[in-house]
Coordinates of C-alpha atoms and ligand atoms in Angstrom, one line a residue:
M415 CA 116.3 103.0 98.1
K416 CA 113.6 105.0 100.0
S417 CA 112.5 103.1 103.3
A418 CA 109.0 101.6 102.9
V419 CA 106.2 101.6 105.6
T420 CA 106.8 98.6 106.3
S421 CA 110.6 98.2 105.7
P422 CA 113.0 97.7 108.7
R423 CA 113.6 101.2 109.5
A424 CA 110.3 102.7 108.9
R425 CA 108.4 99.8 111.1
T426 CA 110.8 101.0 113.9
A427 CA 108.9 104.1 114.0
W428 CA 105.4 103.2 113.2
V429 CA 105.0 100.3 115.2
S430 CA 106.2 100.1 118.9
A431 CA 107.0 97.5 121.5
T432 CA 105.5 99.6 123.8
A433 CA 101.9 99.6 122.2
L434 CA 101.7 96.1 123.3
A435 CA 103.1 96.3 125.9
L436 CA 100.5 99.0 126.8
V437 CA 97.7 97.1 125.8
L438 CA 98.8 93.7 127.7
A439 CA 99.6 96.2 130.8
G440 CA 95.9 96.6 130.2
C441 CA 94.4 93.2 129.8
G442 CA 92.9 93.5 133.4
S443 CA 91.2 96.8 132.1
S444 CA 87.6 97.1 132.0
S445 CA 86.2 98.2 128.8
E446 CA 86.9 101.9 129.7
N447 CA 90.6 101.7 129.3
E448 CA 90.3 100.8 125.1
T449 CA 91.1 104.2 124.4
E450 CA 94.6 103.9 125.6
Q451 CA 95.0 101.0 123.4
P452 CA 98.3 101.2 121.1
R453 CA 97.7 103.7 118.2
D454 CA 101.0 102.5 116.6
G455 CA 99.9 99.7 114.4
N456 CA 100.3 100.5 110.5
V457 CA 97.1 100.7 109.6
G458 CA 96.1 104.1 108.2
V459 CA 92.7 106.0 106.5
Q460 CA 92.6 107.3 103.3
L461 CA 90.2 110.5 104.2
F462 CA 88.9 111.9 100.7
Q463 CA 88.6 115.1 99.8
W464 CA 88.4 115.9 103.6
S465 CA 90.0 119.6 104.4
W466 CA 92.6 119.7 106.6
E467 CA 90.7 121.5 109.5
A468 CA 88.5 118.4 109.5
I469 CA 91.9 116.0 109.2
A470 CA 93.2 117.8 111.9
A471 CA 90.0 117.5 113.9
E472 CA 89.4 114.3 113.4
C473 CA 92.9 113.0 114.4
E474 CA 92.3 114.2 117.7
A475 CA 89.0 112.9 118.5
E476 CA 88.9 109.3 116.7
L477 CA 91.7 108.5 114.7
G478 CA 94.2 108.8 117.4
P479 CA 92.7 107.2 120.4
A480 CA 90.8 104.4 117.7
G481 CA 94.7 103.6 116.6
Y482 CA 95.1 104.7 113.2
S483 CA 98.9 105.3 112.6
W484 CA 98.3 107.4 109.2
V485 CA 96.3 109.3 107.2
L486 CA 96.7 109.7 103.4
T487 CA 95.0 113.2 102.3
S488 CA 93.6 114.3 98.7
P489 CA 96.4 116.1 96.8
P490 CA 97.2 119.5 99.1
Q491 CA 98.7 121.8 95.3
E492 CA 97.0 124.3 93.6
H493 CA 94.8 123.3 91.0
I494 CA 92.5 123.9 88.3
V495 CA 88.7 125.7 89.7
G496 CA 86.0 123.3 89.4
D497 CA 83.1 121.7 90.9
Q498 CA 84.2 118.1 90.4
W499 CA 86.9 115.8 92.8
W500 CA 89.4 115.4 90.2
T501 CA 89.8 119.2 90.2
S502 CA 92.0 118.0 92.3
Y503 CA 94.3 115.9 90.6
Q504 CA 95.4 118.8 88.4
P505 CA 98.2 120.9 89.4
V506 CA 98.2 124.3 88.2
S507 CA 101.5 125.2 90.8
Y508 CA 102.9 123.6 93.6
Q509 CA 101.4 125.8 96.2
V510 CA 100.0 124.5 99.3
E511 CA 97.1 126.3 98.6
S512 CA 93.7 124.3 97.2
R513 CA 90.0 124.0 97.7
L514 CA 90.7 121.6 101.0
G515 CA 92.6 124.4 103.1
T516 CA 95.6 126.8 102.7
R517 CA 99.2 126.2 103.5
E518 CA 98.9 127.2 107.0
Q519 CA 95.8 124.9 107.8
F520 CA 98.1 122.1 106.0
A521 CA 100.9 122.8 108.5
A522 CA 98.7 122.7 111.7
M523 CA 96.8 119.7 110.5
V524 CA 100.6 117.6 110.4
E525 CA 101.4 119.2 114.3
T526 CA 98.1 117.9 115.5
C527 CA 97.4 115.0 114.0
D528 CA 101.9 114.1 114.7
S529 CA 100.8 115.0 118.5
A530 CA 97.6 112.4 118.0
G531 CA 100.5 109.7 116.9
V532 CA 99.0 109.9 113.3
K533 CA 101.7 110.7 110.6
I534 CA 100.1 112.6 107.1
I535 CA 101.0 110.8 103.9
A536 CA 100.6 113.6 101.1
D537 CA 98.8 112.4 97.9
A538 CA 101.5 113.8 95.4
V539 CA 100.8 114.2 91.9
I540 CA 103.9 114.6 90.1
N541 CA 103.2 112.7 86.8
H542 CA 101.3 115.3 85.0
M543 CA 99.8 119.2 84.8
T544 CA 96.6 119.8 83.6
G545 CA 94.5 118.3 80.9
Q546 CA 93.0 122.0 80.1
D547 CA 92.9 122.7 76.7
S548 CA 93.0 126.5 76.9
P549 CA 94.4 129.3 79.3
G550 CA 93.1 129.8 83.3
V551 CA 93.4 130.4 86.5
G552 CA 94.5 128.2 89.2
W553 CA 92.9 128.0 92.7
A554 CA 95.0 130.4 94.3
G555 CA 95.4 132.8 91.7
S556 CA 98.5 131.7 89.3
E557 CA 97.5 131.5 85.4
Y558 CA 98.8 129.1 83.1
E559 CA 98.2 127.7 79.5
P560 CA 98.9 124.6 78.0
Y561 CA 102.3 123.2 78.2
R562 CA 103.3 126.6 80.5
Y563 CA 103.1 127.3 84.0
P564 CA 105.0 130.5 84.6
G565 CA 108.2 130.5 86.8
I566 CA 107.5 126.6 87.0
Y567 CA 107.2 125.0 83.6
E568 CA 107.8 125.8 79.8
P569 CA 106.6 123.6 76.4
E570 CA 109.8 122.1 76.6
D571 CA 109.4 120.5 80.2
F572 CA 106.8 117.9 78.7
H573 CA 106.3 114.9 76.3
Y574 CA 104.6 114.8 73.1
C575 CA 104.4 111.3 72.4
D576 CA 103.3 109.7 68.7
T577 CA 99.9 109.2 69.1
P578 CA 97.4 111.3 67.0
D579 CA 96.5 113.3 70.1
H580 CA 99.6 112.6 72.8
D581 CA 96.7 110.3 74.6
I582 CA 97.8 106.5 75.7
H583 CA 95.5 104.8 74.0
V584 CA 96.4 101.0 74.6
Y585 CA 98.5 100.1 78.2
S586 CA 100.1 97.1 76.3
D587 CA 102.5 99.7 75.0
A588 CA 105.1 100.8 77.8
Y589 CA 106.1 103.8 75.7
Q590 CA 103.1 105.4 75.6
V591 CA 102.0 105.0 79.1
Q592 CA 105.1 107.0 80.0
F593 CA 105.2 109.2 77.0
C594 CA 101.8 109.7 76.0
E595 CA 99.3 111.9 78.0
L596 CA 97.0 110.1 80.9
V597 CA 93.3 111.6 79.8
N598 CA 94.4 114.3 78.2
L599 CA 97.1 115.4 81.3
S600 CA 99.9 117.3 80.1
D601 CA 102.5 114.8 80.8
L602 CA 105.5 115.8 82.6
A603 CA 109.3 115.1 81.0
T604 CA 110.3 113.0 84.3
E605 CA 113.8 112.5 83.0
S606 CA 114.3 115.9 83.0
P607 CA 116.8 117.8 85.3
H608 CA 114.9 121.1 85.6
V609 CA 111.3 119.1 86.3
R610 CA 113.1 116.5 88.7
E611 CA 114.3 119.4 90.0
Q612 CA 110.7 121.4 90.8
I613 CA 109.1 118.1 91.6
G614 CA 111.9 117.7 94.5
A615 CA 111.7 121.1 95.5
Y616 CA 107.5 120.7 96.1
L617 CA 107.9 117.5 97.9
D618 CA 110.7 118.8 100.2
D619 CA 108.4 121.6 100.6
L620 CA 105.5 119.0 102.3
L621 CA 108.4 117.2 104.2
S622 CA 109.4 120.9 105.6
L623 CA 105.6 120.9 106.8
G624 CA 106.0 117.3 108.6
V625 CA 104.7 115.0 106.3
A626 CA 105.8 111.7 106.9
G627 CA 105.8 110.8 102.8
F628 CA 103.8 110.6 100.1
R629 CA 101.1 108.7 97.3
I630 CA 102.8 109.0 94.5
D631 CA 100.1 109.4 91.9
A632 CA 100.3 107.6 88.5
A633 CA 103.8 106.2 89.0
K634 CA 103.3 103.6 86.3
H635 CA 103.1 106.6 84.2
M636 CA 106.9 107.5 84.9
P637 CA 109.2 105.2 84.1
A638 CA 110.7 103.5 87.4
E639 CA 114.4 105.1 87.0
D640 CA 112.5 108.6 87.2
V641 CA 110.4 108.0 90.1
A642 CA 113.7 105.9 91.9
A643 CA 115.3 109.6 90.8
I644 CA 112.7 111.4 92.4
V645 CA 112.6 110.0 95.9
G646 CA 116.3 108.8 95.9
A647 CA 116.9 112.7 96.7
L648 CA 114.6 112.7 99.7
P649 CA 115.5 111.8 103.0
E650 CA 116.0 108.0 102.9
D651 CA 113.1 108.0 105.7
T652 CA 110.5 109.4 103.9
V653 CA 107.5 107.1 103.5
I654 CA 106.7 106.2 100.0
M655 CA 103.7 104.4 98.7
Q656 CA 103.2 104.6 94.8
E657 CA 99.7 103.7 92.6
V658 CA 101.2 101.2 89.5
I659 CA 97.4 99.9 89.2
R660 CA 98.1 95.7 88.5
S661 CA 96.8 94.8 85.3
A662 CA 97.3 91.2 84.0
G663 CA 99.4 91.4 80.4
E664 CA 100.4 95.0 80.7
P665 CA 104.3 95.1 80.2
I666 CA 104.5 97.9 83.2
Q667 CA 104.1 96.2 86.5
P668 CA 104.3 97.1 90.5
E669 CA 107.3 94.6 90.8
D670 CA 109.4 97.5 88.3
Y671 CA 108.8 99.8 91.6
L672 CA 109.5 98.0 94.7
D673 CA 112.9 99.8 94.6
S674 CA 111.1 103.3 95.3
G675 CA 109.1 102.1 98.0
D676 CA 105.9 100.1 98.7
V677 CA 103.0 99.8 96.1
F678 CA 99.1 99.9 96.4
E679 CA 98.2 96.1 95.7
F680 CA 95.1 96.3 93.5
T681 CA 94.7 92.9 93.4
W682 CA 94.1 92.4 97.5
G683 CA 90.2 94.1 96.5
R684 CA 89.8 91.9 93.4
E685 CA 90.4 89.0 95.7
I686 CA 88.8 89.8 98.7
Q687 CA 85.3 90.4 97.0
P688 CA 85.0 86.5 96.0
I689 CA 85.5 85.7 99.3
V690 CA 83.0 87.5 101.2
G691 CA 80.9 86.2 98.4
R692 CA 80.5 82.5 96.8
S693 CA 83.7 81.4 95.9
S694 CA 86.0 78.5 97.8
I695 CA 86.4 80.7 101.6
R696 CA 89.4 78.7 102.5
M697 CA 91.2 81.2 100.0
Y698 CA 91.2 83.6 101.9
F699 CA 93.8 82.0 103.9
K700 CA 96.2 81.9 100.5
M701 CA 95.6 85.7 100.1
G702 CA 99.1 87.1 99.4
E703 CA 100.8 84.5 98.5
T704 CA 100.7 84.1 94.8
S705 CA 103.0 85.8 91.9
I706 CA 100.1 88.9 91.9
Y707 CA 100.4 90.0 94.5
A708 CA 103.7 91.7 95.6
P709 CA 105.6 91.1 98.7
S710 CA 103.4 92.0 102.4
E711 CA 106.2 94.2 103.6
Q712 CA 105.9 96.9 100.4
A713 CA 102.1 96.0 99.4
I714 CA 99.3 98.5 100.8
S715 CA 96.3 96.6 101.1
F716 CA 92.7 98.3 100.7
V717 CA 89.7 97.1 100.2
E718 CA 88.5 100.0 97.7
N719 CA 90.0 103.4 97.3
H720 CA 88.5 106.8 95.2
D721 CA 88.9 105.1 91.9
T722 CA 87.7 102.1 92.4
E723 CA 84.7 103.4 94.2
R724 CA 83.6 104.4 91.7
N725 CA 84.5 102.3 88.4
G726 CA 82.2 99.6 89.9
E727 CA 84.8 96.9 90.5
A728 CA 85.5 97.0 94.5
F729 CA 82.8 96.6 97.3
T730 CA 81.6 100.0 98.2
Y731 CA 79.7 101.3 101.6
H732 CA 76.8 100.3 98.6
D733 CA 77.6 96.6 99.7
G734 CA 76.3 96.4 103.0
A735 CA 77.4 93.4 105.7
S736 CA 79.2 92.1 102.7
Y737 CA 81.3 95.5 103.1
V738 CA 82.3 95.3 106.6
L739 CA 83.3 91.9 106.3
A740 CA 85.5 92.7 103.7
N741 CA 87.0 95.0 105.9
I742 CA 87.2 93.1 108.5
L743 CA 89.0 90.3 106.6
T744 CA 91.4 92.5 105.0
L745 CA 92.3 94.5 108.9
A746 CA 92.6 90.7 110.3
H747 CA 94.7 89.4 108.1
P748 CA 98.4 89.7 108.4
Y749 CA 99.2 90.7 104.6
G750 CA 99.9 94.7 103.8
T751 CA 99.8 97.6 105.3
P752 CA 96.4 98.3 105.5
V753 CA 94.6 101.4 105.1
V754 CA 90.9 101.9 105.5
Y755 CA 88.7 104.8 102.7
S756 CA 86.7 107.1 103.9
G757 CA 84.9 109.5 101.8
Y758 CA 81.5 110.6 100.9
A759 CA 78.4 109.4 99.0
F760 CA 77.3 110.2 96.1
S761 CA 75.3 109.2 93.3
E762 CA 77.5 110.6 89.9
R763 CA 81.3 109.7 89.1
D764 CA 82.5 113.1 88.8
T765 CA 80.7 115.0 92.1
G766 CA 82.8 116.5 94.5
A767 CA 82.4 116.6 98.3
I768 CA 80.0 119.9 99.1
T769 CA 81.5 123.1 99.3
G770 CA 80.7 126.6 100.7
A771 CA 80.0 129.8 98.9
D772 CA 83.9 129.9 98.4
G773 CA 84.7 127.2 96.6
A774 CA 86.4 125.6 99.0
V775 CA 84.9 122.1 100.8
V776 CA 83.1 122.3 103.9
D777 CA 84.9 120.8 106.8
A778 CA 83.7 116.9 107.2
E779 CA 81.6 115.9 109.3
C780 CA 80.4 112.7 110.6
E781 CA 77.0 112.0 112.0
L782 CA 76.6 108.4 112.4
P783 CA 73.6 106.3 112.0
D784 CA 72.9 102.7 114.3
D785 CA 73.7 100.8 111.8
P786 CA 76.0 102.1 109.1
A787 CA 75.8 99.6 106.9
S788 CA 71.9 99.0 106.0
A789 CA 71.9 103.3 106.3
A790 CA 70.4 104.8 103.4
W791 CA 72.8 107.6 102.5
V792 CA 72.3 111.1 101.3
D793 CA 74.7 112.6 98.7
G794 CA 77.4 114.5 100.1
Q795 CA 76.9 113.0 103.6
W796 CA 80.3 111.8 105.3
V797 CA 80.1 108.3 105.2
C798 CA 82.3 108.2 108.2
Q799 CA 83.6 104.5 107.1
H800 CA 86.5 104.7 109.5
R801 CA 84.1 105.1 112.3
W802 CA 82.3 102.3 111.4
P803 CA 82.1 100.6 114.6
A804 CA 83.2 96.9 113.3
I805 CA 85.8 98.9 111.6
S806 CA 86.8 101.2 113.7
A807 CA 87.5 97.6 116.1
M808 CA 89.0 95.6 113.7
V809 CA 91.5 98.8 113.7
Q810 CA 92.4 98.0 117.5
W811 CA 92.4 94.1 116.6
R812 CA 95.1 94.7 113.9
N813 CA 97.1 96.5 116.5
V814 CA 97.2 94.0 119.3
A815 CA 97.8 91.0 116.7
G816 CA 100.6 92.5 115.9
D817 CA 103.1 90.4 113.6
A818 CA 101.8 87.5 115.5
P819 CA 101.3 84.4 113.4
I820 CA 98.3 82.4 112.0
V821 CA 97.1 79.9 114.4
H822 CA 94.1 77.8 114.7
E823 CA 93.3 77.6 111.1
W824 CA 89.4 76.4 110.5
D825 CA 87.3 76.3 107.8
D826 CA 83.8 75.2 106.2
R827 CA 81.1 75.9 103.7
D828 CA 80.3 79.7 104.5
A829 CA 82.8 80.6 107.5
L830 CA 86.4 80.3 108.8
A831 CA 88.1 81.2 111.5
F832 CA 91.7 81.7 113.0
G833 CA 94.0 83.2 115.5
R834 CA 96.9 85.7 115.7
A835 CA 99.3 83.5 118.0
D836 CA 98.3 84.5 121.8
R837 CA 97.1 87.7 121.5
A838 CA 93.6 87.8 119.0
F839 CA 90.9 85.4 117.7
I840 CA 88.4 85.7 115.2
V841 CA 85.5 83.8 113.8
V842 CA 83.7 85.2 110.3
N843 CA 80.2 83.6 109.1
R844 CA 79.2 84.9 105.8
S845 CA 76.3 83.2 105.2
D846 CA 72.9 84.7 106.0
E847 CA 72.4 82.0 108.7
P848 CA 73.7 82.2 112.4
L849 CA 76.5 79.7 112.8
T850 CA 77.0 78.1 116.5
G851 CA 80.7 76.2 116.9
S852 CA 83.3 75.4 118.9
W853 CA 86.8 76.7 118.4
E854 CA 90.6 76.2 119.9
T855 CA 91.4 79.7 120.1
G856 CA 95.0 79.8 122.1
L857 CA 93.6 82.6 124.4
A858 CA 94.4 81.9 127.5
A859 CA 91.1 81.2 129.8
G860 CA 88.6 84.6 130.4
S861 CA 86.2 86.6 130.1
Y862 CA 86.6 88.1 126.4
R863 CA 84.7 91.5 124.8
D864 CA 83.3 90.3 121.1
V865 CA 84.7 93.6 119.7
I866 CA 82.2 93.3 117.2
S867 CA 78.7 92.9 119.2
G868 CA 79.7 94.5 122.0
A869 CA 78.3 90.4 123.6
T870 CA 80.5 89.1 126.2
V871 CA 82.3 86.0 125.3
E872 CA 83.9 82.8 127.6
I873 CA 87.0 81.1 126.5
S874 CA 87.3 78.1 128.5
G875 CA 90.7 77.0 130.7
D876 CA 92.1 74.9 127.5
G877 CA 91.4 78.1 124.9
T878 CA 88.3 77.1 123.9
L879 CA 85.4 79.4 122.4
E880 CA 81.7 78.3 122.3
A881 CA 79.3 81.0 120.6
T882 CA 77.2 81.4 118.3
V883 CA 77.7 84.2 115.4
A884 CA 75.3 85.9 114.0
G885 CA 74.9 85.9 109.6
G886 CA 76.9 88.1 107.7
T887 CA 78.8 89.3 111.0
A888 CA 81.9 88.4 112.8
L889 CA 83.0 87.4 116.4
A890 CA 87.0 89.2 116.8
V891 CA 88.4 89.0 120.6
H892 CA 91.5 89.9 121.2
V893 CA 93.5 90.4 125.1
G894 CA 93.4 93.9 124.8
A895 CA 89.6 93.8 125.2
I896 CA 89.0 91.7 128.6
A897 CA 85.3 92.1 130.1
Q898 CA 84.7 93.2 133.2
D899 CA 84.5 91.1 135.9
Ligands
LIG2253 C1 89.4 114.3 84.0 C2 88.5 113.9 82.6 C3 89.2 113.3 81.8 C4 90.1 114.0 81.3 C5 90.2 115.2 82.3 C6 91.7 115.7 81.2 O1 87.5 112.9 84.1 O2 87.5 112.5 80.8 O3 90.4 113.8 80.2 O4 89.8 115.4 83.4 O5 90.8 117.2 81.6 C7 91.2 111.5 88.3 C8 89.7 111.1 87.5 C9 89.9 111.6 85.8 C10 90.4 112.5 86.0 C11 91.7 113.1 86.4 C12 92.3 114.5 86.3 O6 89.5 110.2 87.8 O7 88.5 111.1 86.1 O8 90.2 113.4 84.9 O9 91.1 113.1 87.6 O10 91.0 115.6 86.7 C13 94.5 105.0 85.1 C14 95.9 105.2 85.8 C15 95.8 105.6 87.2 C16 94.6 106.4 87.5 C17 93.3 106.4 86.9 C18 92.7 106.6 87.4 O11 97.2 104.4 85.3 O12 96.8 106.3 87.6 O13 93.6 105.3 85.4 N1 94.2 107.2 88.8 C19 95.6 108.0 89.2 C20 94.3 108.8 90.5 C21 93.2 109.3 89.9 C22 93.8 110.6 88.8 C23 94.7 110.0 87.9 C24 95.2 109.1 88.5 C25 95.1 111.3 87.4 O14 94.3 107.9 91.1 O15 91.8 109.9 90.4 O16 92.6 111.0 88.1 O17 95.9 112.1 88.3 C26 93.3 99.5 83.5 C27 95.1 100.2 83.6 C28 95.4 101.5 84.4 C29 94.5 102.2 84.5 C30 93.0 102.4 84.1 C31 91.9 103.0 84.3 O18 93.2 99.3 84.9 O19 95.7 99.3 83.2 O20 96.6 102.1 85.0 O21 94.4 103.1 85.5 O22 92.8 100.8 82.8 O23 92.2 103.3 82.9 C32 90.7 96.3 85.6 C33 91.5 96.3 84.3 C34 92.3 96.9 84.3 C35 91.7 98.3 84.4 C36 91.2 98.4 85.6 C37 90.5 100.0 86.3 O24 90.7 96.1 87.1 O25 91.5 94.9 84.4 O26 93.4 96.8 83.1 O27 90.1 97.6 85.5 O28 90.9 99.9 87.7

């Protein structure tokens, strides 16, 4: 059984008690000390289609100081050639050579990020190879043909299911989901010892380059026992995050995979939308509790990922204040291990990130407008959601809140408020109108910085906060951001 990101073993490694001590020690200090706040929480960021060199630079400049603990990269293996982003998801070989960078650049990225206190989780595409019907040459020069990847796989290493085109047509049929081809992608026979060995060697290779673990792409399309056998051969502390999209009425569910590690919980993004919108706001306090949620300690929570950003199912950077509120609420809730999404602007679903003359993705640069939530983004521009001030501020808020329970729950028609023991407090106002109120916070008296607006707010001797919160935003304070006298 794999140790999951929030299992006791992994938690010891990722959430250090000294981090909180550091914040608390900094209590009396000013906001200039905030870059020294904890970076050992559990918040991750998916840097979609970021090159290895750009990720390395971001770890040092931004992610470590801001308190991000891990980065989910795009797939690092050799892939088919093409302009679309999804070429990354069609492996040609397991060489760590892609248009996101070379093996050396990947290794250097892991080292740089590690030094900045940021772990690397690699996206592992192990369910399938390409979906190409004719021979080709991959990014690093490897030749392939349908169902033949010289030196790696031969035709007997794939599934040929009994639908006419070998494709999955019905998700209610477990056999099709796991033995047919997902959108024509040659489906590896993951029950085969040879296939398991090849995949194991690839994952071991990435571990030797220092990654902390893997996102298992399309885990739903591999029998749970195959995934268990593959990850079971890896070191015990390998972090495993499986993509098993929860859908009502399907026979294969995320719970089937919990023995192998964590799962991305798609329910979170689906339920956070109406909470920001017009449904009963108090349902927020029940999120994570029903049977359509994986247990908190094994769930990755997220507003959107690269698929849901493109399929209309999630809030995205186009949704302005609602998108920011969804991220704030996700980071403020104790449920799960949150991952912030960060990608590039696009109009067409398939369009890849901007590439140079050699076809490699050009290093991401973050040039944030004054108000990113209402900015007009140009296609190809890096949106850098992880740097948006309110989102980045809430990463620290969450790190300070740690595992403290929710206290002082309050809600009104279009607003809610709560504390996290005596460490942090937040008021969220989803209406367009300002909200003026008085809340019991559980925090010690003093002048705090509202980490969302930057304004100073006072908490009185009995722990009460009296404030006005602008429409469509939040007020968030924590014991690591005490305002200077
Ligand atoms: C490309 C072309 C294809 C071509 C193929 C081969 O687009 O036309 O046939 O190449 O040449 C990515 C792209 C694909 C791309 C592929 C390979 O998205 O467009 O194909 O690379 O280059 C299913 C899987 C899930 C998968 C998702 C996209 O279960 O694993 O489809 N995600 C991962 C990656 C993704 C990647 C791959 C897998 C492949 O994140 O980026 O594809 O490596 C239901 C099911 C889900 C199912 C969805 C979509 O979900 O439950 O399991 O996901 O349908 O088919 C509501 C519904 C729910 C529905 C959900 C969708 O909630 O209630 O039923 O919406 O979010």
